[in-house]
Short mmCIF file of C-alpha atoms in Angstrom, two decimals:
data_model
loop_
_atom_site.label_atom_id
_atom_site.label_comp_id
_atom_site.label_asym_id
_atom_site.label_seq_id
_atom_site.Cartn_x
_atom_site.Cartn_y
_atom_site.Cartn_z
CA UNK E 210 -107.23 -24.16 105.19
CA UNK E 211 -106.65 -27.57 103.55
CA UNK E 212 -110.19 -27.58 102.22
CA UNK E 213 -109.77 -24.18 100.56
CA UNK E 214 -106.42 -25.26 99.13
CA UNK E 215 -107.92 -28.38 97.53
CA UNK E 216 -110.79 -26.34 96.13
CA UNK E 217 -108.25 -23.89 94.67
CA UNK E 218 -106.37 -26.77 92.98
CA UNK E 219 -109.51 -28.71 92.08
CA UNK E 220 -109.34 -28.14 88.33
CA UNK E 221 -105.70 -29.28 88.19
CA UNK E 222 -106.48 -32.34 90.28
CA UNK E 223 -109.42 -33.21 88.05
CA UNK E 224 -107.18 -32.82 85.00
CA UNK E 225 -104.57 -35.21 86.48
CA UNK E 226 -107.26 -37.72 87.41
CA UNK E 227 -108.76 -37.47 83.94
CA UNK E 228 -105.34 -38.10 82.29
CA UNK E 229 -104.76 -41.18 84.44
CA UNK E 230 -108.20 -42.53 83.64
CA UNK E 231 -107.62 -41.96 79.92
CA UNK E 232 -104.31 -43.85 80.20
CA UNK E 233 -105.99 -46.78 81.95
CA UNK E 234 -108.85 -46.75 79.42
CA UNK E 235 -106.43 -46.89 76.48
CA UNK E 236 -104.53 -49.76 78.10
CA UNK E 237 -107.79 -51.57 78.73
CA UNK E 238 -108.96 -51.18 75.13
CA UNK E 239 -105.58 -51.98 73.52
CA UNK E 240 -104.60 -55.52 74.44
CA UNK E 241 -101.07 -54.97 73.15
CA UNK E 242 -100.38 -52.70 76.10
CA UNK E 243 -99.84 -54.53 79.41
CA UNK E 244 -102.63 -53.23 81.66
CA UNK E 245 -101.06 -54.32 84.98
CA UNK E 246 -97.79 -52.54 84.27
CA UNK E 247 -99.54 -49.35 83.20
CA UNK E 248 -101.82 -49.49 86.25
CA UNK E 249 -98.70 -49.77 88.41
CA UNK E 250 -97.25 -46.66 86.75
CA UNK E 251 -100.52 -44.77 87.27
CA UNK E 252 -100.51 -45.75 90.95
CA UNK E 253 -96.95 -44.45 91.33
CA UNK E 254 -97.93 -41.17 89.67
CA UNK E 255 -100.90 -40.80 92.03
CA UNK E 256 -98.64 -41.38 95.05
CA UNK E 257 -96.11 -38.88 93.70
CA UNK E 258 -98.90 -36.29 93.19
CA UNK E 259 -100.16 -36.81 96.76
CA UNK E 260 -96.64 -36.41 98.20
CA UNK E 261 -96.07 -33.33 96.04
CA UNK E 262 -99.32 -31.70 97.23
CA UNK E 263 -98.49 -32.55 100.85
CA UNK E 264 -95.01 -30.98 100.48
CA UNK E 265 -96.20 -27.87 98.64
CA UNK E 266 -99.22 -27.16 100.85
CA UNK E 267 -97.34 -25.33 103.72
CA UNK E 268 -95.32 -23.18 101.34
CA UNK E 269 -98.19 -22.24 99.04
CA UNK E 270 -100.57 -21.39 101.88
CA UNK E 271 -98.11 -19.62 104.21
CA UNK E 272 -98.80 -16.17 102.80
CA UNK E 273 -102.58 -16.68 102.78
CA UNK E 274 -102.59 -17.95 106.35
CA UNK E 275 -100.79 -14.78 107.40
CA UNK E 276 -103.25 -12.73 105.38
CA UNK E 277 -106.20 -14.46 107.08
CA UNK E 278 -104.72 -13.85 110.55
CA UNK E 279 -103.83 -10.23 109.72
CA UNK E 280 -105.75 -7.81 111.94
CA UNK E 281 -106.17 -5.34 109.05
CA UNK E 282 -104.02 -2.65 110.58
CA UNK E 283 -101.88 -0.35 108.47
CA UNK E 284 -98.77 -2.36 109.34
CA UNK E 285 -97.94 -4.64 106.40
CA UNK E 286 -94.85 -5.96 108.20
CA UNK E 287 -97.11 -8.56 109.81
CA UNK E 288 -97.54 -10.19 106.40
CA UNK E 289 -94.88 -12.54 105.05
CA UNK E 290 -92.96 -11.64 101.94
CA UNK E 291 -94.85 -12.68 98.82
CA UNK E 292 -93.06 -15.37 96.78
CA UNK E 293 -95.22 -16.33 93.84
CA UNK E 294 -96.34 -13.85 91.13
CA UNK E 295 -99.97 -14.10 92.22
CA UNK E 296 -99.03 -13.47 95.86
CA UNK E 297 -97.08 -10.39 94.78
CA UNK E 298 -100.14 -9.12 92.87
CA UNK E 299 -102.27 -9.53 96.01
CA UNK E 300 -99.58 -8.00 98.23
CA UNK E 301 -99.19 -4.95 95.98
CA UNK E 302 -102.98 -4.46 95.82
CA UNK E 303 -103.31 -4.69 99.62
CA UNK E 304 -100.35 -2.33 100.11
CA UNK E 305 -101.79 0.20 97.67
CA UNK E 306 -105.24 0.06 99.28
CA UNK E 307 -103.77 0.28 102.79
CA UNK E 308 -101.67 3.29 101.86
CA UNK E 309 -104.72 5.03 100.40
CA UNK E 310 -106.77 4.31 103.53
CA UNK E 311 -103.89 5.52 105.69
CA UNK E 312 -103.77 8.83 103.86
CA UNK E 313 -107.54 9.23 104.03
CA UNK E 314 -107.57 8.36 107.74
CA UNK E 315 -104.79 10.86 108.45
CA UNK E 316 -106.61 13.54 106.47
CA UNK E 317 -109.90 12.90 108.30
CA UNK E 318 -108.13 12.85 111.67
CA UNK E 319 -106.46 16.19 110.97
CA UNK E 320 -109.80 17.66 109.84
CA UNK E 321 -111.51 16.45 113.01
CA UNK E 322 -108.67 17.82 115.14
CA UNK E 323 -108.93 21.18 113.39
CA UNK E 324 -112.71 21.23 113.81
CA UNK E 325 -112.38 20.31 117.49
CA UNK E 326 -109.81 23.05 118.07
CA UNK E 327 -111.99 25.63 116.30
CA UNK E 328 -115.06 24.69 118.34
CA UNK E 329 -113.10 24.73 121.62
CA UNK E 330 -111.63 28.10 120.69
CA UNK E 331 -115.11 29.43 119.87
CA UNK E 332 -116.51 28.16 123.19
CA UNK E 333 -113.73 29.85 125.15
CA UNK E 334 -114.30 33.10 123.25
CA UNK E 335 -118.03 32.99 123.94
CA UNK E 336 -117.37 32.57 127.66
CA UNK E 337 -115.95 36.11 127.85
CA UNK E 338 -119.15 37.96 126.82
CA UNK E 339 -121.14 35.38 128.80
CA UNK E 340 -119.25 36.32 131.96
CA UNK E 341 -119.84 40.01 131.24
CA UNK E 342 -123.53 39.29 130.72
CA UNK E 343 -123.69 37.56 134.11
CA UNK E 344 -122.28 40.66 135.81
CA UNK E 345 -124.85 42.84 134.03
CA UNK E 346 -127.69 40.51 135.07
CA UNK E 347 -126.59 40.67 138.72
CA UNK E 348 -126.95 44.48 138.64
CA UNK E 349 -130.51 44.42 137.31
CA UNK E 350 -132.95 46.03 139.80
CA UNK E 351 -135.99 43.96 138.79
CA UNK E 352 -135.82 40.71 140.78
CA UNK E 353 -138.28 38.83 138.57
CA UNK E 354 -136.55 39.83 135.37
CA UNK E 355 -133.16 39.09 136.92
CA UNK E 356 -134.30 35.57 137.85
CA UNK E 357 -135.59 34.93 134.34
CA UNK E 358 -132.42 36.27 132.75
CA UNK E 359 -130.27 34.21 135.14
CA UNK E 360 -132.13 31.04 134.17
CA UNK E 361 -131.62 31.70 130.45
CA UNK E 362 -127.98 32.57 131.07
CA UNK E 363 -127.55 29.32 132.98
CA UNK E 364 -129.06 27.33 130.11
CA UNK E 365 -126.61 28.87 127.65
CA UNK E 366 -123.73 28.24 130.04
CA UNK E 367 -124.69 24.58 130.47
CA UNK E 368 -125.11 24.02 126.72
CA UNK E 369 -121.65 25.44 126.11
CA UNK E 370 -120.28 23.32 128.93
CA UNK E 371 -121.84 20.19 127.43
CA UNK E 372 -120.42 21.01 124.01
CA UNK E 373 -116.99 21.63 125.50
CA UNK E 374 -116.91 18.31 127.33
CA UNK E 375 -118.42 16.43 124.41
CA UNK E 376 -115.41 17.40 122.30
CA UNK E 377 -113.02 16.48 125.09
CA UNK E 378 -114.46 13.09 126.00
CA UNK E 379 -112.84 11.13 123.10
CA UNK E 380 -109.46 12.37 124.36
CA UNK E 381 -110.17 12.37 128.08
CA UNK E 382 -107.68 9.53 128.72
CA UNK E 383 -105.01 12.18 128.01
CA UNK E 384 -106.61 14.53 130.53
CA UNK E 385 -107.22 12.22 133.50
CA UNK E 386 -105.63 13.17 136.81
CA UNK E 387 -106.63 10.69 139.48
CA UNK E 388 -106.30 11.94 143.03
CA UNK E 389 -107.86 11.52 146.43
CA UNK E 390 -110.80 13.88 145.92
CA UNK E 391 -112.96 15.34 148.66
CA UNK E 392 -116.59 15.04 147.61
CA UNK E 393 -118.09 17.93 149.58
CA UNK E 394 -116.24 20.83 147.86
CA UNK E 395 -117.19 19.43 144.46
CA UNK E 396 -120.86 19.24 145.41
CA UNK E 397 -120.85 22.65 147.11
CA UNK E 398 -119.30 24.24 144.02
CA UNK E 399 -121.95 22.81 141.72
CA UNK E 400 -124.80 23.70 144.11
CA UNK E 401 -123.49 27.26 144.36
CA UNK E 402 -123.52 27.54 140.55
CA UNK E 403 -127.24 26.62 140.56
CA UNK E 404 -128.08 28.85 143.53
CA UNK E 405 -130.15 31.50 141.74
CA UNK E 406 -132.11 28.90 139.77
CA UNK E 407 -132.83 26.90 142.92
CA UNK E 408 -134.00 30.01 144.80
CA UNK E 409 -136.44 30.92 142.04
CA UNK E 410 -137.90 27.38 142.15
CA UNK E 411 -137.91 27.07 145.94
CA UNK E 412 -135.47 24.14 145.95
CA UNK E 413 -133.14 23.33 148.82
CA UNK E 414 -130.42 20.75 149.40
CA UNK E 415 -129.99 18.21 152.17
CA UNK E 416 -126.38 17.03 152.10
CA UNK E 417 -125.20 14.14 154.27
CA UNK E 418 -121.83 12.64 153.38
CA UNK E 419 -120.68 9.64 155.42
CA UNK E 420 -117.96 8.80 152.90
CA UNK E 421 -116.00 11.96 152.24
CA UNK E 422 -113.26 10.97 149.77
CA UNK E 423 -112.98 9.06 146.50
CA UNK E 424 -110.06 8.38 144.18
CA UNK E 425 -111.11 9.96 140.89
CA UNK E 426 -110.64 12.96 138.60
CA UNK E 427 -112.21 15.96 140.35
CA UNK E 428 -112.83 17.94 137.15
CA UNK E 429 -114.71 15.16 135.40
CA UNK E 430 -116.54 14.25 138.61
CA UNK E 431 -117.74 17.87 138.75
CA UNK E 432 -119.11 17.50 135.24
CA UNK E 433 -121.06 14.35 136.19
CA UNK E 434 -122.56 15.96 139.31
CA UNK E 435 -123.36 19.14 137.34
CA UNK E 436 -125.45 17.19 134.84
CA UNK E 437 -127.28 15.22 137.52
CA UNK E 438 -128.04 18.25 139.70
CA UNK E 439 -129.21 20.25 136.67
CA UNK E 440 -131.68 17.52 135.79
CA UNK E 441 -132.84 17.24 139.40
CA UNK E 442 -133.46 21.01 139.62
CA UNK E 443 -135.06 21.21 136.18
CA UNK E 444 -137.75 18.65 136.98
CA UNK E 445 -138.40 19.63 140.62
CA UNK E 446 -140.38 22.40 142.30
CA UNK E 447 -140.50 23.55 145.93
CA UNK E 448 -138.77 20.51 147.37
CA UNK E 449 -135.42 19.38 148.70
CA UNK E 450 -132.79 17.46 146.78
CA UNK E 451 -131.06 14.91 149.00
CA UNK E 452 -127.38 14.20 148.45
CA UNK E 453 -125.74 11.51 150.55
CA UNK E 454 -122.76 9.19 150.40
CA UNK E 455 -121.85 5.97 152.14
CA UNK E 456 -119.35 3.16 151.86
CA UNK E 457 -120.64 -0.26 150.85
CA UNK E 458 -118.35 -3.30 150.45
CA UNK E 459 -115.35 -1.14 149.66
CA UNK E 460 -117.25 1.04 147.19
CA UNK E 461 -118.27 4.63 147.83
CA UNK E 462 -121.89 5.17 146.76
CA UNK E 463 -123.04 8.74 146.09
CA UNK E 464 -126.81 9.20 145.89
CA UNK E 465 -128.71 12.18 144.46
CA UNK E 466 -132.44 12.01 145.13
CA UNK E 467 -135.09 14.51 144.07
CA UNK E 468 -138.84 14.69 144.59
CA UNK E 469 -139.67 15.86 141.10
CA UNK E 470 -141.75 14.49 138.28
CA UNK E 471 -139.86 11.27 137.90
CA UNK E 472 -139.24 9.28 134.73
CA UNK E 473 -141.75 7.08 132.97
CA UNK E 474 -141.00 3.36 133.10
CA UNK E 475 -140.79 3.06 129.32
CA UNK E 476 -138.19 5.86 129.21
CA UNK E 477 -135.81 4.49 131.87
CA UNK E 478 -133.93 1.98 129.65
CA UNK E 479 -133.17 4.73 127.11
CA UNK E 480 -132.24 7.75 129.21
CA UNK E 481 -128.52 7.27 128.53
CA UNK E 482 -129.00 7.00 124.77
CA UNK E 483 -127.58 9.82 122.69
CA UNK E 484 -130.13 12.58 121.89
CA UNK E 485 -132.95 10.73 123.66
CA UNK E 486 -135.43 13.08 125.34
CA UNK E 487 -137.90 11.61 127.78
CA UNK E 488 -141.56 12.50 128.02
CA UNK E 489 -140.79 15.24 130.55
CA UNK E 490 -138.05 16.59 128.30
CA UNK E 491 -140.45 16.93 125.42
CA UNK E 492 -142.96 18.71 127.63
CA UNK E 493 -140.27 21.16 128.77
CA UNK E 494 -139.08 21.69 125.21
CA UNK E 495 -135.56 22.49 126.45
CA UNK E 496 -134.02 19.02 126.68
CA UNK E 497 -131.17 18.16 124.32
CA UNK E 498 -130.83 14.49 125.23
CA UNK E 499 -127.08 14.92 125.70
CA UNK E 500 -126.63 15.48 129.44
CA UNK E 501 -127.14 11.91 130.65
CA UNK E 502 -125.46 10.50 127.55
CA UNK E 503 -122.29 12.46 128.27
CA UNK E 504 -122.57 11.58 131.95
CA UNK E 505 -122.57 7.88 131.08
CA UNK E 506 -119.56 8.29 128.77
CA UNK E 507 -117.50 10.05 131.44
CA UNK E 508 -118.62 7.63 134.17
CA UNK E 509 -117.54 4.64 132.11
CA UNK E 510 -114.09 6.16 131.61
CA UNK E 511 -113.81 6.66 135.39
CA UNK E 512 -115.15 3.14 136.11
CA UNK E 513 -118.19 4.64 137.87
CA UNK E 514 -121.44 2.66 137.71
CA UNK E 515 -124.53 4.84 137.25
CA UNK E 516 -127.93 3.50 138.28
CA UNK E 517 -131.20 5.40 138.02
CA UNK E 518 -134.40 4.55 139.89
CA UNK E 519 -137.56 6.55 139.40
CA UNK E 520 -141.27 6.59 140.15
CA UNK E 521 -143.38 8.99 138.09
CA UNK E 522 -144.78 11.73 140.28
CA UNK E 523 -142.57 10.82 143.25
CA UNK E 524 -139.05 11.58 142.09
CA UNK E 525 -135.80 10.13 140.79
CA UNK E 526 -132.79 8.61 142.54
CA UNK E 527 -129.38 8.42 140.89
CA UNK E 528 -126.62 6.33 142.44
CA UNK E 529 -122.96 6.68 141.52
CA UNK E 530 -120.96 3.65 142.63
CA UNK E 531 -117.25 4.41 142.60
CA UNK E 532 -114.71 1.61 142.05
CA UNK E 533 -112.55 0.33 144.85
CA UNK E 534 -109.35 2.25 145.36
CA UNK E 535 -107.14 -0.60 144.11
CA UNK E 536 -109.11 -0.72 140.86
CA UNK E 537 -108.46 2.98 140.29
CA UNK E 538 -104.78 2.50 141.05
CA UNK E 539 -104.64 0.00 138.19
CA UNK E 540 -106.45 2.48 135.95
CA UNK E 541 -103.95 5.19 136.89
CA UNK E 542 -101.14 2.90 135.85
CA UNK E 543 -102.55 2.36 132.38
#
């Protein structure tokens, strides 16, 4: 900061230098004034100025050094007390601006919380008539119409589920409950939810789980598997979806493999981007581009690595690599 300090005091330093030069010039032009004695006095004044600047530098820059190192939080206690009038002007301006931003931030946070609560309340209210509609669909005598209605009902249910979890994800660290989770019941529950859709499309499941348990949050794991299975069913026809797990170097790897349309090579790097719909999604006209995005967000919070491999026309493979148990223990202690 010494360079900035000297630049700040540059005009004063130039004024002092100019005065000393004028003094020497007058002594040089006026022979009645002893030049050597005056030059000695000028030298002493220069030394005194240098010592004064060296002594004042720490005190005059202390506040600004703190201001530079300040992490721009709303806590002004990190800043030193302002001493000089100009420092107090700066301190008061920063305090006033910080207080205004704090009020605005609090207001926006409360608005977002209220909006989130209203949306969550609305979603829960919609689930009641949706459940009643499901019971009515199950009693329909026409099998073809029942299958079509079930598919549309399932789409609405999944969209509501995505919206619900999207609002919860920013606060999911408050909702994590890590436990030794059995994989098979989670998968069976999600497969059962897609049963009618799979029957109408002639899709079966081949489940082979060598590794049976993982340390994770079962509710959020269900959400991840739900999104992946929905995509696999959506883009497959008359084929089996293979689900298998194994342990590799201390990690449990869960693989979901379909024989559907696959994903184009140019789409693969972007499938986890928010609102991105692949070529297949555009052809279907039903993709929202949110399923895999939310999956990635939840997986990152659970320290799960998600890798997708796909060949167009041959199918897609998704691998979930769970962290080692000791890594999750550290996460649980956070």
